[in-house]
Short mmCIF file of N, CA, C and O in Angstrom, two decimals:
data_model
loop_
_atom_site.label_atom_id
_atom_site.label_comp_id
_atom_site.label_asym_id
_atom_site.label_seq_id
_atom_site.Cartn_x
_atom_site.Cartn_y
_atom_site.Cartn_z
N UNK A 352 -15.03 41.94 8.83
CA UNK A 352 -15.86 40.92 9.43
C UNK A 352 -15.38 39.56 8.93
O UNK A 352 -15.41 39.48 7.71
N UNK A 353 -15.07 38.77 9.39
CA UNK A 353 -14.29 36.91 9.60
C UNK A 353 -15.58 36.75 8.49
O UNK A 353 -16.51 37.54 8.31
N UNK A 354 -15.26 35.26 7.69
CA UNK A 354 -16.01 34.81 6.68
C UNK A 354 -16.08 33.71 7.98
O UNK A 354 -15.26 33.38 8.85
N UNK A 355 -17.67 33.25 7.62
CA UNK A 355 -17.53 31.97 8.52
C UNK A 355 -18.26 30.55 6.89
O UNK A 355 -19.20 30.64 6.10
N UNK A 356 -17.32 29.61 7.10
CA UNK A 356 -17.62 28.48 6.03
C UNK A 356 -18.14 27.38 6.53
O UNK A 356 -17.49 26.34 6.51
N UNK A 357 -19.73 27.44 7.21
CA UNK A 357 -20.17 26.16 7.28
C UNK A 357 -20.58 24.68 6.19
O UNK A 357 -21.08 24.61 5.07
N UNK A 358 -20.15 23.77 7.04
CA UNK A 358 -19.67 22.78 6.50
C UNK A 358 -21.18 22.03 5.86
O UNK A 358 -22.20 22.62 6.25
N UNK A 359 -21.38 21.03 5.11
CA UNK A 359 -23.01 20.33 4.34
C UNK A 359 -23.03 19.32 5.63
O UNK A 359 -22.14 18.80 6.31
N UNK A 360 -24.17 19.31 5.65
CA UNK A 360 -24.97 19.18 6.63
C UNK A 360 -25.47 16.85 6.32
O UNK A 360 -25.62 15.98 5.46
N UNK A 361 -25.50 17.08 7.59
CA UNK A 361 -26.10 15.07 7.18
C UNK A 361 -27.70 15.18 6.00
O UNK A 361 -28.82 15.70 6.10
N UNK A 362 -27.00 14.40 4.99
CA UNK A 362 -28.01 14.34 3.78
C UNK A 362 -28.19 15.07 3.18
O UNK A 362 -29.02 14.87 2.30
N UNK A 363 -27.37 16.69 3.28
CA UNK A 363 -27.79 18.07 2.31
C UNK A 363 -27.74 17.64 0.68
O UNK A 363 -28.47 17.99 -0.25
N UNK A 364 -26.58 16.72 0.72
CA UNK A 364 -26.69 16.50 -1.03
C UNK A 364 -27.87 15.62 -1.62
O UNK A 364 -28.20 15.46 -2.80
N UNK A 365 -28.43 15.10 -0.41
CA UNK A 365 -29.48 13.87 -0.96
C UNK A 365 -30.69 14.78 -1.97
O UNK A 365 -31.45 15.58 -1.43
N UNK A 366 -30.71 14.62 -2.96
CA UNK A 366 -31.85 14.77 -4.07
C UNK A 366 -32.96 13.96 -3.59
O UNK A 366 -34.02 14.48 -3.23
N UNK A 367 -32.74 12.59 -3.57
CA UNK A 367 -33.71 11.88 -3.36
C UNK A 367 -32.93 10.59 -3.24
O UNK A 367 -31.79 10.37 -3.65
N UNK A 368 -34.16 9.37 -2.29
CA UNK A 368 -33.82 8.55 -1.81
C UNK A 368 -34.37 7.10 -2.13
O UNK A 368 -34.37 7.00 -3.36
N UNK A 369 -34.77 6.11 -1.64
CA UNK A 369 -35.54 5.20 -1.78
C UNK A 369 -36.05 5.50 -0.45
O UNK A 369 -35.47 6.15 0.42
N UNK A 370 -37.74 4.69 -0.37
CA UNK A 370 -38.56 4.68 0.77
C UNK A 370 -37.66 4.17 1.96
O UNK A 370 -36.63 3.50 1.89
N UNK A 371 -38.29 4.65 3.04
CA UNK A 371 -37.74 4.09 4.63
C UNK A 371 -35.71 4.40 4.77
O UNK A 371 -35.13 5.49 4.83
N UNK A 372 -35.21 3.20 4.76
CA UNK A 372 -33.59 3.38 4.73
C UNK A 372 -32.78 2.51 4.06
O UNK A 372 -31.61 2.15 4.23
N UNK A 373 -34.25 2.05 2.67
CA UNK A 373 -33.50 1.16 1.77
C UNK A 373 -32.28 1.76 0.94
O UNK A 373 -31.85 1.02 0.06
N UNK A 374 -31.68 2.95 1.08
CA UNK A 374 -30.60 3.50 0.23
C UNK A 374 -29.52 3.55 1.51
O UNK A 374 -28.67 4.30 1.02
N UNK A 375 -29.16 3.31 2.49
CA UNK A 375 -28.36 3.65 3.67
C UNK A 375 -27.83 2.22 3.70
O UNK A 375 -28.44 1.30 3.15
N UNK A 376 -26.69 2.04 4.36
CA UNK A 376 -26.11 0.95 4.73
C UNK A 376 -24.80 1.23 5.89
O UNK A 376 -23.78 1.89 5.69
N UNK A 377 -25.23 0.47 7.22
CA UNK A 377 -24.29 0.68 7.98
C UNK A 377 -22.72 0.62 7.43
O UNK A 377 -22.52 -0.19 6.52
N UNK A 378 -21.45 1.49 7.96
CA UNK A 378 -20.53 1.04 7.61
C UNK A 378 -19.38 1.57 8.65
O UNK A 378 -19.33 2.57 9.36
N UNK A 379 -18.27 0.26 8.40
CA UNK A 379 -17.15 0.72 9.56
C UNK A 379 -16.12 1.90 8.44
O UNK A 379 -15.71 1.80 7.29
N UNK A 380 -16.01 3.09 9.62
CA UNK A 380 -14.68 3.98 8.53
C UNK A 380 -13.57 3.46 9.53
O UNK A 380 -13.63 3.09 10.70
N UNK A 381 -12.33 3.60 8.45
CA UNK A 381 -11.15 2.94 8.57
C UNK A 381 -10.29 4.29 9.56
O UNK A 381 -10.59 5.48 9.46
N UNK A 382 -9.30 3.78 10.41
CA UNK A 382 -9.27 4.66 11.46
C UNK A 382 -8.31 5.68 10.84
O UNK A 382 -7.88 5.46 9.71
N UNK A 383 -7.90 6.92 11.62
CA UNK A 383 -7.67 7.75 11.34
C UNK A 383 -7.93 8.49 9.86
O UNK A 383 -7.13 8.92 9.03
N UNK A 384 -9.38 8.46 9.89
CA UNK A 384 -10.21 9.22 8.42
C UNK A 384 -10.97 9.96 9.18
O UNK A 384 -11.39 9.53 10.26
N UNK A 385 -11.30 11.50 8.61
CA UNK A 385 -11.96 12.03 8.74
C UNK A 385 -12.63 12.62 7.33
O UNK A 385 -12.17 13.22 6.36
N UNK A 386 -13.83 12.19 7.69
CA UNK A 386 -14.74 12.24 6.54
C UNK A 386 -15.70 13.17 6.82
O UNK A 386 -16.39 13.46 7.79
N UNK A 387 -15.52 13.60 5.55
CA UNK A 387 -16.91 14.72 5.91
C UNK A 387 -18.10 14.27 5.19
O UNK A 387 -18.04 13.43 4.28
N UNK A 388 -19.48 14.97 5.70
CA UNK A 388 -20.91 14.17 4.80
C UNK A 388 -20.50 14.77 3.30
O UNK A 388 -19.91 15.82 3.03
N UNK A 389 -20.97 13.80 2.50
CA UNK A 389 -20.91 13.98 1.14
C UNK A 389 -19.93 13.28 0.92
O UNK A 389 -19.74 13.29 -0.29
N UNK A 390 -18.93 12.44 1.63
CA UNK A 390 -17.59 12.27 0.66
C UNK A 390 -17.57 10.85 0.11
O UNK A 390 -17.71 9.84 0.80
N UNK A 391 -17.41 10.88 -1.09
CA UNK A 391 -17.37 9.79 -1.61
C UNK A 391 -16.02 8.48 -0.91
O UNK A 391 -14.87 8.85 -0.63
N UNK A 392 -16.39 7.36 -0.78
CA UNK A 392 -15.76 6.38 -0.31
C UNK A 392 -15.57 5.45 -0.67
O UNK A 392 -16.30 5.30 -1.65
N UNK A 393 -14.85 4.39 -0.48
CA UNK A 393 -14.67 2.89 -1.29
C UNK A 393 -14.40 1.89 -0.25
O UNK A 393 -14.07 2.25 0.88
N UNK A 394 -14.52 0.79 -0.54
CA UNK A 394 -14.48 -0.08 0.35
C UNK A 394 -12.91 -1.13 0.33
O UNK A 394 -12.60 -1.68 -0.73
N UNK A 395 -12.07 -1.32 1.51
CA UNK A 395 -11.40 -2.04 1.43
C UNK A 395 -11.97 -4.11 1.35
O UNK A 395 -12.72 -4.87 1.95
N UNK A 396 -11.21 -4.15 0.47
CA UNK A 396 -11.86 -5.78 -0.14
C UNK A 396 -11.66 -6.69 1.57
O UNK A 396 -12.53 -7.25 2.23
N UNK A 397 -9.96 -6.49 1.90
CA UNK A 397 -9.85 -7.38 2.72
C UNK A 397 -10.54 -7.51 4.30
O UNK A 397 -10.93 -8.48 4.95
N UNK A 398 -10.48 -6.05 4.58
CA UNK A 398 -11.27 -5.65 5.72
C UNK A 398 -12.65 -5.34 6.01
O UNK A 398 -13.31 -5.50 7.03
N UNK A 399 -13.11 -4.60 4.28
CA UNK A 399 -14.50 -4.42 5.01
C UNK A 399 -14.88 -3.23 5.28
O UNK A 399 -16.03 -2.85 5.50
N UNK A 400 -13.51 -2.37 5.27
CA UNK A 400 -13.78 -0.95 5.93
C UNK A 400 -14.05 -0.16 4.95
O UNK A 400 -13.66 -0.49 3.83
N UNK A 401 -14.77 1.07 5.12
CA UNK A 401 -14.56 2.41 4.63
C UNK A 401 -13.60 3.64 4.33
O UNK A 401 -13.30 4.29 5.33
N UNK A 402 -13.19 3.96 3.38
CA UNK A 402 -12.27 5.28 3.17
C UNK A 402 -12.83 6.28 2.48
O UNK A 402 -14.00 6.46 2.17
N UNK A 403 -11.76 6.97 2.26
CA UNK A 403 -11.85 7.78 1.25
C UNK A 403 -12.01 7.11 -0.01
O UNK A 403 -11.75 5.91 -0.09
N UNK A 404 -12.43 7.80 -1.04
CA UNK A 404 -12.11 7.07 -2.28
C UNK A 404 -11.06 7.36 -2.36
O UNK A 404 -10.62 8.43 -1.96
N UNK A 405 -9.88 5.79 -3.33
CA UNK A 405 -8.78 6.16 -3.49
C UNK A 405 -7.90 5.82 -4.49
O UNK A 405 -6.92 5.07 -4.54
N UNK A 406 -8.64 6.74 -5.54
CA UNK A 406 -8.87 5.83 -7.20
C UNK A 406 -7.28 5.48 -7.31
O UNK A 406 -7.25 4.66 -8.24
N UNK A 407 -5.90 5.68 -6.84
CA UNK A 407 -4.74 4.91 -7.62
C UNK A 407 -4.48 3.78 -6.48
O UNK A 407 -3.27 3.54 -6.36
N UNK A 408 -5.26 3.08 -5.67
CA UNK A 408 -5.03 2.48 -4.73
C UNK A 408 -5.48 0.45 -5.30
O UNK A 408 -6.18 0.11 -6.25
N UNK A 409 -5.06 -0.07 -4.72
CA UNK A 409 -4.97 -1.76 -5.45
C UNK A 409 -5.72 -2.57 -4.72
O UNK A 409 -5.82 -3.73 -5.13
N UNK A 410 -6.58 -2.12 -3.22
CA UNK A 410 -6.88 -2.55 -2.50
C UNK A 410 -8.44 -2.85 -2.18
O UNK A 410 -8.83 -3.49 -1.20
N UNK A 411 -9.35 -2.18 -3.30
CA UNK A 411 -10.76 -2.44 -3.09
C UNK A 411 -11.22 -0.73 -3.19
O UNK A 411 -12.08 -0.29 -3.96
N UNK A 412 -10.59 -0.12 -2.43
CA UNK A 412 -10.79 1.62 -2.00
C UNK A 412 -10.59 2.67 -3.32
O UNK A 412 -10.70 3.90 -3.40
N UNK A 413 -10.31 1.79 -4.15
CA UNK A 413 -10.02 2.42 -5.73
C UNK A 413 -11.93 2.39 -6.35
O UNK A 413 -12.18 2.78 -7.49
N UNK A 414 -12.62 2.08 -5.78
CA UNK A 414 -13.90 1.71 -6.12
C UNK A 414 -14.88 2.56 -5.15
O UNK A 414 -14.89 2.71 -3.93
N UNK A 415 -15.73 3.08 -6.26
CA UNK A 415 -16.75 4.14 -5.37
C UNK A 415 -17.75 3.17 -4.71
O UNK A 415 -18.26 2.34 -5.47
N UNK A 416 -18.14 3.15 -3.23
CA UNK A 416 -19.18 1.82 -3.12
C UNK A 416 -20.45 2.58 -2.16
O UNK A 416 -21.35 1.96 -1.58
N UNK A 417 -20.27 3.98 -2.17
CA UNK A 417 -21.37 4.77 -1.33
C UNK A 417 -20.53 6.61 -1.51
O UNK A 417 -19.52 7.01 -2.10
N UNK A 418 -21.58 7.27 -0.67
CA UNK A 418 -21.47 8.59 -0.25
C UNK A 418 -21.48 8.74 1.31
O UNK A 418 -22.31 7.89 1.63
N UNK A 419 -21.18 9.15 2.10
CA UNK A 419 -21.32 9.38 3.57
C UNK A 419 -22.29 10.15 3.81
O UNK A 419 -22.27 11.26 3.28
N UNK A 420 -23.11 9.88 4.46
CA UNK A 420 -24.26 10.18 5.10
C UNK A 420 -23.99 11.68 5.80
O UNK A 420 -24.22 12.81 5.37
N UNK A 421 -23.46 11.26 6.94
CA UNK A 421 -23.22 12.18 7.58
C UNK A 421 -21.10 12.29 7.92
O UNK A 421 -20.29 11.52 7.40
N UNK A 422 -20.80 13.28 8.76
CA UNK A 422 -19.26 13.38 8.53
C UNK A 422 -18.85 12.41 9.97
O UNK A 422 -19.60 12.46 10.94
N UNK A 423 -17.77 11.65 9.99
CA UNK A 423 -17.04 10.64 10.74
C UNK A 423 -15.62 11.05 11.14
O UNK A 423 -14.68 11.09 10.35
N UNK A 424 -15.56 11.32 12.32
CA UNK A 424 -14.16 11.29 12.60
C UNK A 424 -13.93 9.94 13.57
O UNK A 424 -14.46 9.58 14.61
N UNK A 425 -12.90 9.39 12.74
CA UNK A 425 -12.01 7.99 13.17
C UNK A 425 -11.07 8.20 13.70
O UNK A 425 -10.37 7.21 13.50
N UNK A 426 -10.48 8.95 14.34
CA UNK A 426 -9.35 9.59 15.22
C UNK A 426 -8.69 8.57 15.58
O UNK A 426 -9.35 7.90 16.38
N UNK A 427 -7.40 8.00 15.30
CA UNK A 427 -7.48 6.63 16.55
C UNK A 427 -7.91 5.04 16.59
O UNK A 427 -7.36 4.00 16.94
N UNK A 428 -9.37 5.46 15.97
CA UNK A 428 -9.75 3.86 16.02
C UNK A 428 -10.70 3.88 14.75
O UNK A 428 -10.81 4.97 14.19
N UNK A 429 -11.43 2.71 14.20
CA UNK A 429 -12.33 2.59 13.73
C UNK A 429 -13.61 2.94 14.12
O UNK A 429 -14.10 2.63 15.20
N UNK A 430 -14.40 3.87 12.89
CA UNK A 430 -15.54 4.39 13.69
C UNK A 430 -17.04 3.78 13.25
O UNK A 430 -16.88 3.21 12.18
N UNK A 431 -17.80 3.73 13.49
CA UNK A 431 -19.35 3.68 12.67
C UNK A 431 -19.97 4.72 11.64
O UNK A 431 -19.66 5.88 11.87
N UNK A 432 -20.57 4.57 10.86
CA UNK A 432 -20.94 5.67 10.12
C UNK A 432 -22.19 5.17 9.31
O UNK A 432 -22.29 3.99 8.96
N UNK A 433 -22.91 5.88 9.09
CA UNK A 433 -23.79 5.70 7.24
C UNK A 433 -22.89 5.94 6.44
O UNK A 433 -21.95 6.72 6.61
N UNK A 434 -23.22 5.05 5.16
CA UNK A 434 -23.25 5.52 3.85
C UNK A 434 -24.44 5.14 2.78
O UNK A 434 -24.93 4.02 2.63
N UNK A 435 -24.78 6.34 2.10
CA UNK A 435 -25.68 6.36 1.11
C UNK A 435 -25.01 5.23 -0.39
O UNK A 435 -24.31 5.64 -1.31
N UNK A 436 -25.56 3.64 -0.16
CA UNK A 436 -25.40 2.79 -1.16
C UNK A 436 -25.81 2.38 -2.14
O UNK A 436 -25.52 1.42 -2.84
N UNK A 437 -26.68 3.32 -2.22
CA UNK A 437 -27.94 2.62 -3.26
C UNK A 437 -29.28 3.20 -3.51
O UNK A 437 -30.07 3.46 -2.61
N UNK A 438 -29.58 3.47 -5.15
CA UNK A 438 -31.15 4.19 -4.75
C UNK A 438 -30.94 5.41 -4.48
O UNK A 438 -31.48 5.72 -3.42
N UNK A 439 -30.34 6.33 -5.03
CA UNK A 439 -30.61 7.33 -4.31
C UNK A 439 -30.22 8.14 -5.81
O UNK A 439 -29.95 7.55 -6.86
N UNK A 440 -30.28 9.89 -5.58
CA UNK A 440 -30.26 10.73 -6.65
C UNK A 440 -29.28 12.46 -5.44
O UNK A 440 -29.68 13.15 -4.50
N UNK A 441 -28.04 12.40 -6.19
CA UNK A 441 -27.24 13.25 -5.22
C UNK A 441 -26.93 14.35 -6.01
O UNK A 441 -27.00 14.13 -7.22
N UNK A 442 -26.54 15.66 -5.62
CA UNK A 442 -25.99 16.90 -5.84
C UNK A 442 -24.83 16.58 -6.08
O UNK A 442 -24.08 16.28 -5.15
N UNK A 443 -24.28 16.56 -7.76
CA UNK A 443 -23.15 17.10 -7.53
C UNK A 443 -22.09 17.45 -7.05
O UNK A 443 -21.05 16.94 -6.62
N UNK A 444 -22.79 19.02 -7.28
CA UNK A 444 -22.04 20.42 -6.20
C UNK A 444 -21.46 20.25 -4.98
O UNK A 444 -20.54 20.93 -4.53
N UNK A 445 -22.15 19.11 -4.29
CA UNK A 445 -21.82 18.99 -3.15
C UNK A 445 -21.19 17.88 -2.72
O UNK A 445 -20.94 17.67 -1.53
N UNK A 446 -20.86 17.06 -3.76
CA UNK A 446 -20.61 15.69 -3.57
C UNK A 446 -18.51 15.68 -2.85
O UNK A 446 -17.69 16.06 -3.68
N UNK A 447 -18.09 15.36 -1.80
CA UNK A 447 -16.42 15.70 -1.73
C UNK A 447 -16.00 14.82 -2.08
O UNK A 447 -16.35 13.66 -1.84
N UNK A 448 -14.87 15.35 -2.96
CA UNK A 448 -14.15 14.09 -3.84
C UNK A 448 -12.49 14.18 -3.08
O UNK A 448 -12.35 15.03 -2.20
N UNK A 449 -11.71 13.59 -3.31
CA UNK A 449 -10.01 13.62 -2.93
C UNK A 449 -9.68 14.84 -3.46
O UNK A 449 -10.43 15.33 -4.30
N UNK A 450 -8.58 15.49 -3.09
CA UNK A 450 -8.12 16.23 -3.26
C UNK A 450 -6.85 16.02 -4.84
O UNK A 450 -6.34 16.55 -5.82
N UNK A 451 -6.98 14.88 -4.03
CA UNK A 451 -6.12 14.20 -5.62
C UNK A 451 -6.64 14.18 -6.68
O UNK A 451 -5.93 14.60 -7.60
N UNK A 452 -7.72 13.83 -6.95
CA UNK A 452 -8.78 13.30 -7.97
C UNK A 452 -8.64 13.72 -9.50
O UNK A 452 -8.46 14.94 -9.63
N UNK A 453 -8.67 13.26 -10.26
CA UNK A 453 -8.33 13.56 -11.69
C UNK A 453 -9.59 13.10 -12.34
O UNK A 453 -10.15 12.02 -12.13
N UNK A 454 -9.98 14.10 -13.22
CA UNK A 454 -11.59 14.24 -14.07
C UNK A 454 -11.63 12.94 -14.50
O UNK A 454 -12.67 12.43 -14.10
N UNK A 455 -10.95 12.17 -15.14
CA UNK A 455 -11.39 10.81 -15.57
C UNK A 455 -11.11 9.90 -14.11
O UNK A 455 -11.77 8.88 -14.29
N UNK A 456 -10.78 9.86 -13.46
CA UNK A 456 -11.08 8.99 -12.01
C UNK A 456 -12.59 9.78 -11.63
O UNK A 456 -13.42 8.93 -11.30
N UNK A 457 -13.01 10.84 -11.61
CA UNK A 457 -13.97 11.56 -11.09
C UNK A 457 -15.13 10.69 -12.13
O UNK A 457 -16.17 10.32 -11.59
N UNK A 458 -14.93 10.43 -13.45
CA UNK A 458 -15.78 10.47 -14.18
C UNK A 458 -15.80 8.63 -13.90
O UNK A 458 -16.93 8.16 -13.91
N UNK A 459 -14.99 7.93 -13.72
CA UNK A 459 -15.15 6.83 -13.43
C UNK A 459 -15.88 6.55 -12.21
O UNK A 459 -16.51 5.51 -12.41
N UNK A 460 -16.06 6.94 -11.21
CA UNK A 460 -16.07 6.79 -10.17
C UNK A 460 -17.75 6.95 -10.04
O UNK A 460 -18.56 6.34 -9.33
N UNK A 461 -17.97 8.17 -11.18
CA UNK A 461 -19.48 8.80 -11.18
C UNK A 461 -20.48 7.29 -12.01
O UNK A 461 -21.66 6.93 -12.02
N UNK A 462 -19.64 6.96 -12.40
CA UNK A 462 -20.19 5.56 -13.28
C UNK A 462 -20.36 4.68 -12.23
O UNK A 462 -21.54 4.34 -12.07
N UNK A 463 -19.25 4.02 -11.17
CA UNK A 463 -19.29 3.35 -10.47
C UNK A 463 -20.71 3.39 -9.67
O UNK A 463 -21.50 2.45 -9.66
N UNK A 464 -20.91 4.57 -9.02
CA UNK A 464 -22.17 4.89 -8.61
C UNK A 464 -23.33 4.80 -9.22
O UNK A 464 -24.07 4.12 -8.51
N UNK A 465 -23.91 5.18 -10.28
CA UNK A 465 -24.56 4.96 -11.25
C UNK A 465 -24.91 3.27 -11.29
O UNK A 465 -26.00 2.72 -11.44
N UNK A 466 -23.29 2.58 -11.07
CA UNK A 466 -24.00 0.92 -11.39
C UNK A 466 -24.76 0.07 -10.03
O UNK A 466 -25.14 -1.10 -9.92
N UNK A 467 -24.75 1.38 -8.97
CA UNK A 467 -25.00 1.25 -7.42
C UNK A 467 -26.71 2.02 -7.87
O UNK A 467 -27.77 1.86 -7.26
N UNK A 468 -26.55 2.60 -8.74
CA UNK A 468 -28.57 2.87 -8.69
C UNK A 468 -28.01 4.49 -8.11
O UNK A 468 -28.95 5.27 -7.96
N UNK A 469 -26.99 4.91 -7.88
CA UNK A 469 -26.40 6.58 -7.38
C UNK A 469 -26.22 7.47 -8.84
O UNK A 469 -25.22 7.63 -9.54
N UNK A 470 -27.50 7.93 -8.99
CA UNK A 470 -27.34 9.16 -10.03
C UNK A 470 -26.77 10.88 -9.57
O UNK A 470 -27.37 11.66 -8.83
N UNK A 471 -25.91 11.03 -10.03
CA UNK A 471 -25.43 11.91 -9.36
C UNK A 471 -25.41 12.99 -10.62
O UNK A 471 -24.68 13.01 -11.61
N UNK A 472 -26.57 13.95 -10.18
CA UNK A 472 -26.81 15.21 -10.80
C UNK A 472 -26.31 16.54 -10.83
O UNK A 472 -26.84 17.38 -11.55
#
């Protein structure tokens, strides 16, 4: 019998939030990203946009500045998305990091959030 691996769901990692959609903040993802919910992201300084996090990067995106709400595919162009910025209390377990990622970028990054009010349990 096939294993089937469904994917976390919009907000599964959210622990907890602030009232209404004071922890959410619209954001543009940078094109050709596909992001899944949970994945941690950073912001490019010059543009504005959303990525991946991309802790050896010089450009702003080396900096954790949210979680994705829900998952974004930018195929092509720049897309719209949530990200969870602020105020909020997240899983871990569920949180997607780079594939690259090295425990002290992981552990930096978990700080970064933390100075965003993102306790990540």
């Amino acid at each position: 019998m096939p294993t089937f691996n469904e994917p976390i769901h919009p907000a599964e990692f959210l622990l907890s939030e602030a009232n209404g959609d004071r922890s959410r903040e619209n954001a543009t993802v940078l094109a050709n990203q596909n992001l899944r919910a949970a994945a941690v992201v950073g912001r490019i300084t010059a543009s504005g946009l959303v990525r991946e996090l991309q802790p050896a990067a010089a450009d702003g995106s080396q900096n954790a500045v949210g979680i994705m709400y829900a998952a974004v595919n930018a195929a092509g162009a720049n897309a719209r998305g949530v990200i969870v910025a602020r105020d909020a209390e997240v899983n871990a377990a569920l949180l997607q990091w780079p594939a690259s990622i090295t425990a002290p970028q992981r552990t930096a990054a978990i700080a970064q959030l933390a100075a965003l009010g993102i306790i990540v349990r």
